[in-house]
XYZ file of C-alpha atoms in Angstrom:
355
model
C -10.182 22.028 -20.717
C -9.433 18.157 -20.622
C -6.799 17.131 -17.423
C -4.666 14.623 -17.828
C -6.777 12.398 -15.128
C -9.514 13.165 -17.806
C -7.231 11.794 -20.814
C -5.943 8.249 -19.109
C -9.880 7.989 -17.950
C -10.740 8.232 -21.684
C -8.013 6.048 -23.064
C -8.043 3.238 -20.783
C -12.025 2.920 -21.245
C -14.227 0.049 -22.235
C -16.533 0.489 -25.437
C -19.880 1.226 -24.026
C -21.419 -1.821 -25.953
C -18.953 -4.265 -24.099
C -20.282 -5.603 -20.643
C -17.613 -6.057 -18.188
C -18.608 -9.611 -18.082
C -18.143 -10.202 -21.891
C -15.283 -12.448 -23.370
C -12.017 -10.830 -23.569
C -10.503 -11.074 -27.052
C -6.497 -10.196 -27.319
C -6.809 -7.075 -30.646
C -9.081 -5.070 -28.243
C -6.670 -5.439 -25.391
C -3.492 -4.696 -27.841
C -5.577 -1.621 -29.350
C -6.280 -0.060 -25.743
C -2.563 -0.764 -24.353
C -1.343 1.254 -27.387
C -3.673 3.845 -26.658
C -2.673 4.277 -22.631
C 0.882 4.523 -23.444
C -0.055 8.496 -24.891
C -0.889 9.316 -21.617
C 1.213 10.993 -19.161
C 0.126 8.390 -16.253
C 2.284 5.266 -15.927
C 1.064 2.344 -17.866
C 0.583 0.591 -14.207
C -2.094 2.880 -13.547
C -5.118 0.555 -14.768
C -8.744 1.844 -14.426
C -10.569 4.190 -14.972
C -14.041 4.507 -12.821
C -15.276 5.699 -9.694
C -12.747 6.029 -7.257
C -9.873 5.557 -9.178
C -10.689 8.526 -11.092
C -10.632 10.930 -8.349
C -7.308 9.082 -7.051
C -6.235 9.856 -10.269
C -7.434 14.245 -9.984
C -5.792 13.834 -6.211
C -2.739 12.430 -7.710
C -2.454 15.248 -10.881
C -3.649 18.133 -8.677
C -0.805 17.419 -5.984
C 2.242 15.718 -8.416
C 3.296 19.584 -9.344
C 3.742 20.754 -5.732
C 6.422 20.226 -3.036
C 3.920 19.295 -0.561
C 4.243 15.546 1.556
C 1.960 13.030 0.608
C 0.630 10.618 2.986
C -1.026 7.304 0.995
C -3.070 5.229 3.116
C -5.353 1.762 2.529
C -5.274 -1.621 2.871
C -1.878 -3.966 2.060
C -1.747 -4.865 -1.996
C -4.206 -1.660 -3.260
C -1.112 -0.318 -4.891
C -0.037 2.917 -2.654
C 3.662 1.894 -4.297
C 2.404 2.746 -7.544
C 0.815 6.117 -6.503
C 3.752 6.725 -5.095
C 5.686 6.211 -8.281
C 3.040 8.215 -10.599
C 3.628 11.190 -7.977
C 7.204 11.305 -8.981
C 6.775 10.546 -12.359
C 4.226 13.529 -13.075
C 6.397 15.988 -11.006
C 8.852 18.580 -11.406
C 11.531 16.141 -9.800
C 10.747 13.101 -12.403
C 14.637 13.539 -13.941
C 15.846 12.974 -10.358
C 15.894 9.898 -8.204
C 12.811 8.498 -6.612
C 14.609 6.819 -3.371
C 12.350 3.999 -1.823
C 12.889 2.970 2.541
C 10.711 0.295 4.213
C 10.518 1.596 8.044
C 9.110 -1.785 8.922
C 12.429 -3.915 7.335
C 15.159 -2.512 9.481
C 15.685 -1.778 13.512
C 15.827 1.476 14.789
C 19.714 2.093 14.704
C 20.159 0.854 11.175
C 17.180 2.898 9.811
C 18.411 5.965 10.952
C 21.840 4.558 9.253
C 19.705 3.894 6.226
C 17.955 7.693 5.761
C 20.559 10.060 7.320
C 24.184 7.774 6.870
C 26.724 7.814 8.980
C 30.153 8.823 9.213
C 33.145 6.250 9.698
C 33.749 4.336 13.280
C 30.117 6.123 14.341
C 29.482 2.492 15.894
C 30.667 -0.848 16.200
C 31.529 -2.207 12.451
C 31.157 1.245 10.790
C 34.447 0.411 9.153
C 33.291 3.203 6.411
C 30.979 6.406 5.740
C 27.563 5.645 4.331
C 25.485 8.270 2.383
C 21.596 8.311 3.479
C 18.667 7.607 1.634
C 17.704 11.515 2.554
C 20.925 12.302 0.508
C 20.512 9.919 -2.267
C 16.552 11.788 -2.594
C 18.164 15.435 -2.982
C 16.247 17.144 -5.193
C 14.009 14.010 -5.833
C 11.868 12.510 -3.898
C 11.910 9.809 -1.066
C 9.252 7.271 -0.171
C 8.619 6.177 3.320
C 6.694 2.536 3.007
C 5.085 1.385 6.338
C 6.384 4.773 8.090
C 3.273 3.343 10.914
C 6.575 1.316 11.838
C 8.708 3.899 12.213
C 10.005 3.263 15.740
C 9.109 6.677 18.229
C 12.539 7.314 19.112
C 13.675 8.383 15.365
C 10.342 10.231 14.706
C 11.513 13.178 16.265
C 14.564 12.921 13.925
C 12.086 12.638 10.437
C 10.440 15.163 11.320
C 12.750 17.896 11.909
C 14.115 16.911 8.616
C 10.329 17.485 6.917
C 10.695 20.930 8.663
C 14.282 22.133 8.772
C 15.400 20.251 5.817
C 18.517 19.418 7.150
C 20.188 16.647 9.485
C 23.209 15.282 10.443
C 24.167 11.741 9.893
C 25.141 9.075 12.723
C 28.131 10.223 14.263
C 28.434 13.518 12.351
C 28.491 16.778 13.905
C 27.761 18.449 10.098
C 24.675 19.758 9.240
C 23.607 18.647 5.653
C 20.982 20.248 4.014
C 18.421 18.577 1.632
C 15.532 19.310 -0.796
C 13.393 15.954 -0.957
C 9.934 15.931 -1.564
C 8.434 12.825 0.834
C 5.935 10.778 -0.182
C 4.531 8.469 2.689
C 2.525 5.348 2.386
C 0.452 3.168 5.397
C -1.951 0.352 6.009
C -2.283 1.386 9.414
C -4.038 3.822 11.478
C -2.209 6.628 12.642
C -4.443 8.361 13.969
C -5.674 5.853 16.545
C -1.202 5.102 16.917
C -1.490 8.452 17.567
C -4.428 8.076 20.528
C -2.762 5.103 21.500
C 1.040 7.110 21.820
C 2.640 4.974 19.109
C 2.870 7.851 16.874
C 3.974 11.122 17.320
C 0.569 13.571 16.704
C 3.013 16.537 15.399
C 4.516 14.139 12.926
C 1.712 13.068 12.078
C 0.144 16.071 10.702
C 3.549 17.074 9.030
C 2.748 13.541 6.845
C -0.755 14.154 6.402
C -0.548 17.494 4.650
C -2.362 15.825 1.516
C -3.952 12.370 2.198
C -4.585 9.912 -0.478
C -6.847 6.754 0.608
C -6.742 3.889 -1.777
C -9.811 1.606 -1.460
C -9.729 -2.069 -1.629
C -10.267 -4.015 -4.625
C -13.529 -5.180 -3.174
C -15.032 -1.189 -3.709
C -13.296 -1.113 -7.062
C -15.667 -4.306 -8.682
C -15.720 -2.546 -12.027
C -11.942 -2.113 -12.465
C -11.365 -5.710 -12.134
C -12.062 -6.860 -15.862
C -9.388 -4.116 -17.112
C -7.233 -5.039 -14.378
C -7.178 -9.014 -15.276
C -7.022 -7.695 -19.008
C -3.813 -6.272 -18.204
C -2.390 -8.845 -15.871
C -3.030 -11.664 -18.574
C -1.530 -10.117 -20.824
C 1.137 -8.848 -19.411
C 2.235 -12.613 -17.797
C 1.555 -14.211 -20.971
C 4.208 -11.990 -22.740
C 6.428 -12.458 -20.222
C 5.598 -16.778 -20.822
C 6.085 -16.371 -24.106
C 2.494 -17.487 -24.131
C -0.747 -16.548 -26.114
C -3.873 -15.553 -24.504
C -7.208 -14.742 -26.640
C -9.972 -15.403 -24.549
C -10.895 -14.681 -21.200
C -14.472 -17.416 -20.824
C -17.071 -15.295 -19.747
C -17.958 -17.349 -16.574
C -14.326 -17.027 -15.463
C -14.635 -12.747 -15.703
C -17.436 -13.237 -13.582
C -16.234 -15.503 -11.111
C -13.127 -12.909 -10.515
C -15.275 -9.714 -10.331
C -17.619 -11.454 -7.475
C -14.264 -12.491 -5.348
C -14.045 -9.987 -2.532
C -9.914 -10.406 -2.806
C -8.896 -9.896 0.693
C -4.927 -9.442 -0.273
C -5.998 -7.016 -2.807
C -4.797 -6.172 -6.285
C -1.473 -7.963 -5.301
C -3.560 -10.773 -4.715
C -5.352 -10.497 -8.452
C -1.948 -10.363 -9.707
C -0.703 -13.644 -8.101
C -3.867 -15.506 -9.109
C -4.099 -13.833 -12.697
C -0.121 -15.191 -13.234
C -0.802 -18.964 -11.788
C -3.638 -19.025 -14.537
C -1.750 -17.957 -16.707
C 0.677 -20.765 -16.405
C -2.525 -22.921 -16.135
C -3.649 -21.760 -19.459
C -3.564 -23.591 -22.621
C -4.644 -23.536 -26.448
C -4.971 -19.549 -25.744
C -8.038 -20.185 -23.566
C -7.131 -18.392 -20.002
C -8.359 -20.990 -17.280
C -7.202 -20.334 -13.833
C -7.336 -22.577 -11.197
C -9.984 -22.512 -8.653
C -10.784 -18.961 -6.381
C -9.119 -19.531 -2.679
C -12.373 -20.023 -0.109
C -12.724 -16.532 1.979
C -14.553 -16.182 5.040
C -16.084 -12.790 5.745
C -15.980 -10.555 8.504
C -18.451 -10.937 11.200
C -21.149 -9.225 10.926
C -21.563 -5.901 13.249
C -23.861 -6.587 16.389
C -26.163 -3.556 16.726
C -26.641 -3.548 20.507
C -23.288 -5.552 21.554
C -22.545 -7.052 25.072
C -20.033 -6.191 27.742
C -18.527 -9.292 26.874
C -18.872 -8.826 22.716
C -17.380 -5.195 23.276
C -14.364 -6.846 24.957
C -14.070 -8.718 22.283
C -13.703 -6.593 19.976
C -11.196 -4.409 21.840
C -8.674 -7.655 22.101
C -8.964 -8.726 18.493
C -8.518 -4.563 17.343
C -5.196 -4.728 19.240
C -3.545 -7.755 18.313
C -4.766 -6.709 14.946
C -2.774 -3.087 15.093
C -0.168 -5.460 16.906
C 0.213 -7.998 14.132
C -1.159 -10.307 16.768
C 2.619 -9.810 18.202
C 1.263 -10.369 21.927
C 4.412 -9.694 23.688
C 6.483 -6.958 23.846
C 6.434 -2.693 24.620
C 4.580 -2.463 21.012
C 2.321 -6.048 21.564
C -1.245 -6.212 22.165
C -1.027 -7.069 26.190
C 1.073 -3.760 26.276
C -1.615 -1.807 23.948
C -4.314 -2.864 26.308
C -3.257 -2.223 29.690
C -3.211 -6.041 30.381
C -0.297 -8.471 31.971
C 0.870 -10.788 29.082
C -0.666 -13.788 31.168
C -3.622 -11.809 31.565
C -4.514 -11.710 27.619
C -3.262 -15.149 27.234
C -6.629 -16.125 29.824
C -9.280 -13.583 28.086
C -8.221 -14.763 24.459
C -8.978 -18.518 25.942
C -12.461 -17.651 27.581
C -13.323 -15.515 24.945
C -12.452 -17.791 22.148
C -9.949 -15.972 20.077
C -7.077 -17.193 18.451
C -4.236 -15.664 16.063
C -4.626 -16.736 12.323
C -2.177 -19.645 11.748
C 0.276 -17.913 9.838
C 0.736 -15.730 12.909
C 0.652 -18.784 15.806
C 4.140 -18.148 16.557
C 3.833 -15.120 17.741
């Protein structure tokens, strides 16, 4: 019996006599568009090989249950999206899919933000707000970054995973809830959890069915249905006319490793578009990428340092500073890091000097 994993694989496929590196012409991207919108996946669900495919059975086999999903991989590989498809192929799709970003808001105010609060609960509560746990009552709710999640409110989520019920800020009312939580992550919780940043008991209430998303860079031969999809999709939006994708291009685009990811593709895939002329797409030129260094089979004391000061401002955000900064991760006086960073050679990336 054909799944519907099996069906979007199907319809969203290249012809076997066209090379992914072969010019793009607009009909065959109409035609296969058409076709993908027959299957029960969301139409921003694009790909269909390899990995994706068993995202895809992961995603089909657990959208029909009540069970928490925790998505994890890098930032930009689309965990949002699973997210969305996981609603959209349950039981709950007719109800609301509520969306929180743990990272965006300090402690008090998320715990505002998922359980409310009642009226004069704290300075400027002038009225009662209804939580995002509410809102998500018989739908589901999706915790973005939840690695952010500060420690003191953990205990709070997850006696609502296992109780279903709470009581908001200032409330002595016990409201209970049936929301299906969906959890997504580029970081690793389980060495937060080694490292007491994350609770190990919430931990394994989130990671009751895993879903890893690789990065674009293991995912080469979804890239020429993915910049299909993107051109065309920012070209209608431009009121523009793309035919032809040059074959050169399609080849310089599937050898990019793209560090950010498929949010990066898009970004790229839309400046070419506005690029593009005479319905030829021509991007501008590939940002230069330097990769990681390579591994050192028998490293010294000194390497092996190293690499234990770069992995924590790295889980830190290179936020040095601070009960959740690197200095703090490591054991180390602030003043302390600042001298082995400077003998050692390492500095933050400059987007993150400031910190």
């Amino acid at each position: 019996m054909s799944t519907a994993a099996d069906s979007v694989m199907e319809l969203t496929r290249h012809p076997e006599s066209s090379p992914i590196n072969a010019p793009y012409r607009a009909d065959e991207r109409t035609t296969r568009k058409s076709q993908r919108t027959e299957s029960s996946f969301p139409d921003t669900i694009v790909g269909h090989r390899g990995s994706l495919r068993s995202i895809l059975s992961q995603v089909e086999a657990v959208a029909g249950t009540n069970t928490t999903v925790l998505i994890t991989g890098e930032t930009g590989t689309g965990k949002e999206v699973i997210a969305r498809a996981i609603h959209e192929l349950s039981p709950r799709q007719n109800r609301n899919l509520v969306k929180v970003n743990c990272a965006a808001m300090p402690a008090g105010l998320l715990e505002s933000e998922l359980f409310g609060h009642e009226r004069g609960a704290f300075t400027g509560a002038i009225n009662s707000h209804v939580g995002r746990f509410a809102l998500a009552d018989r739908g589901t709710l999706f915790l973005d970054e939840i690695g952010d999640m500060p420690l003191e409110l953990q205990p709070k989520l997850l006696r609502v995973l296992q109780e279903r019920e709470f009581e908001a800020v200032g409330s002595t009312r016990t409201t209970r809830v049936d929301v299906r939580v969906v959890a997504a992550t580029n970081q690793d919780l389980k060495q937060m959890v080694r490292d007491r940043e994350f609770r190990e008991d919430l931990y394994y209430r989130l990671n009751a069915f895993p879903i890893y998303l690789p990065p674009l860079r293991e995912r080469k031969a979804d890239i020429p249905e993915l910049v299909e999809y993107f051109v065309q999709q920012f070209a209608a939006s431009m009121d523009k006319t793309i035919e032809t994708i040059p074959e050169e291009t399609m080849r310089a685009l599937v050898r990019h490793p793209w560090p950010g990811n498929i949010r990066e593709l898009q970004n790229h895939i839309a400046r070419g578009v506005i690029l593009s002329n005479d319905g030829i797409f021509e991007p501008g030129p590939l940002e230069s990428y330097e990769p990681l260094e390579p591994e050192i089979s028998n490293p010294t004391l000194e390497e092996k340092v190293r690499r234990e000061i770069l992995a924590a401002c790295q889980r830190a955000n290179w936020k040095l500073g601070g009960p959740r900064g690197a200095a703090a991760r490591l054991g180390l006086k602030r003043t302390t890091l600042f001298y082995k960073m400077k003998r050692l050679g390492i500095t933050p990336p400059a987007d993150n000097f400031q910190n």
